[in-house]
C-alpha angles and dihedrals in degrees: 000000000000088000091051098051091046085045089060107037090047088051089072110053089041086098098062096050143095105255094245094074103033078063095054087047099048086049089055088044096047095038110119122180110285109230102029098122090048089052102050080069104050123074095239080060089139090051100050090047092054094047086050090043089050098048083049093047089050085051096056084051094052092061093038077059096048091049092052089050090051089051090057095043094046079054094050092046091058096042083058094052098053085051091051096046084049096057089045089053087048088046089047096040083045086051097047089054093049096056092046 
């Protein structure tokens, strides 16, 4: 269920963003348990698949954790650039009185 919901909300942004990240995205999306077919076979059949659900369930929080780190970086970045453009007014307003 809680793949499926993040399948569908990510989908949807996929098109606004750089294509490094639309593919880590799309690996987290498109990741299935890994030995699920190995384990229907097999007598311990409810364990593997736990193991396999809880390793899928640490990766979908690993990319609920990288988005929040972009978020912050993409803040950072723009603190950055009004900081910049305020130097650059200080350097103008300093030129224009020197000229004067």
């Amino acid at each position: 269920m809680r793949t499926s919901m993040s399948r569908s909300s990510s989908s949807l942004s996929l098109q606004q963003e750089p294509l490094s990240l639309k593919r880590f995205k799309q690996s987290m999306i498109m990741m299935k348990p890994l030995q699920q077919s190995k384990s229907l076979n097999s007598n311990n059949t409810n364990s593997s698949l736990n193991i396999n659900l809880k390793c899928l369930t640490i990766k979908e929080d690993d990319f609920d954790l990288v988005q929040s780190k972009i978020k912050l970086n993409k803040g950072e970045l723009e603190h950055q650039f009004e900081r910049f453009n305020s130097l650059i007014d200080i350097e103008q307003s300093y030129q224009t009185t020197i000229d004067k």
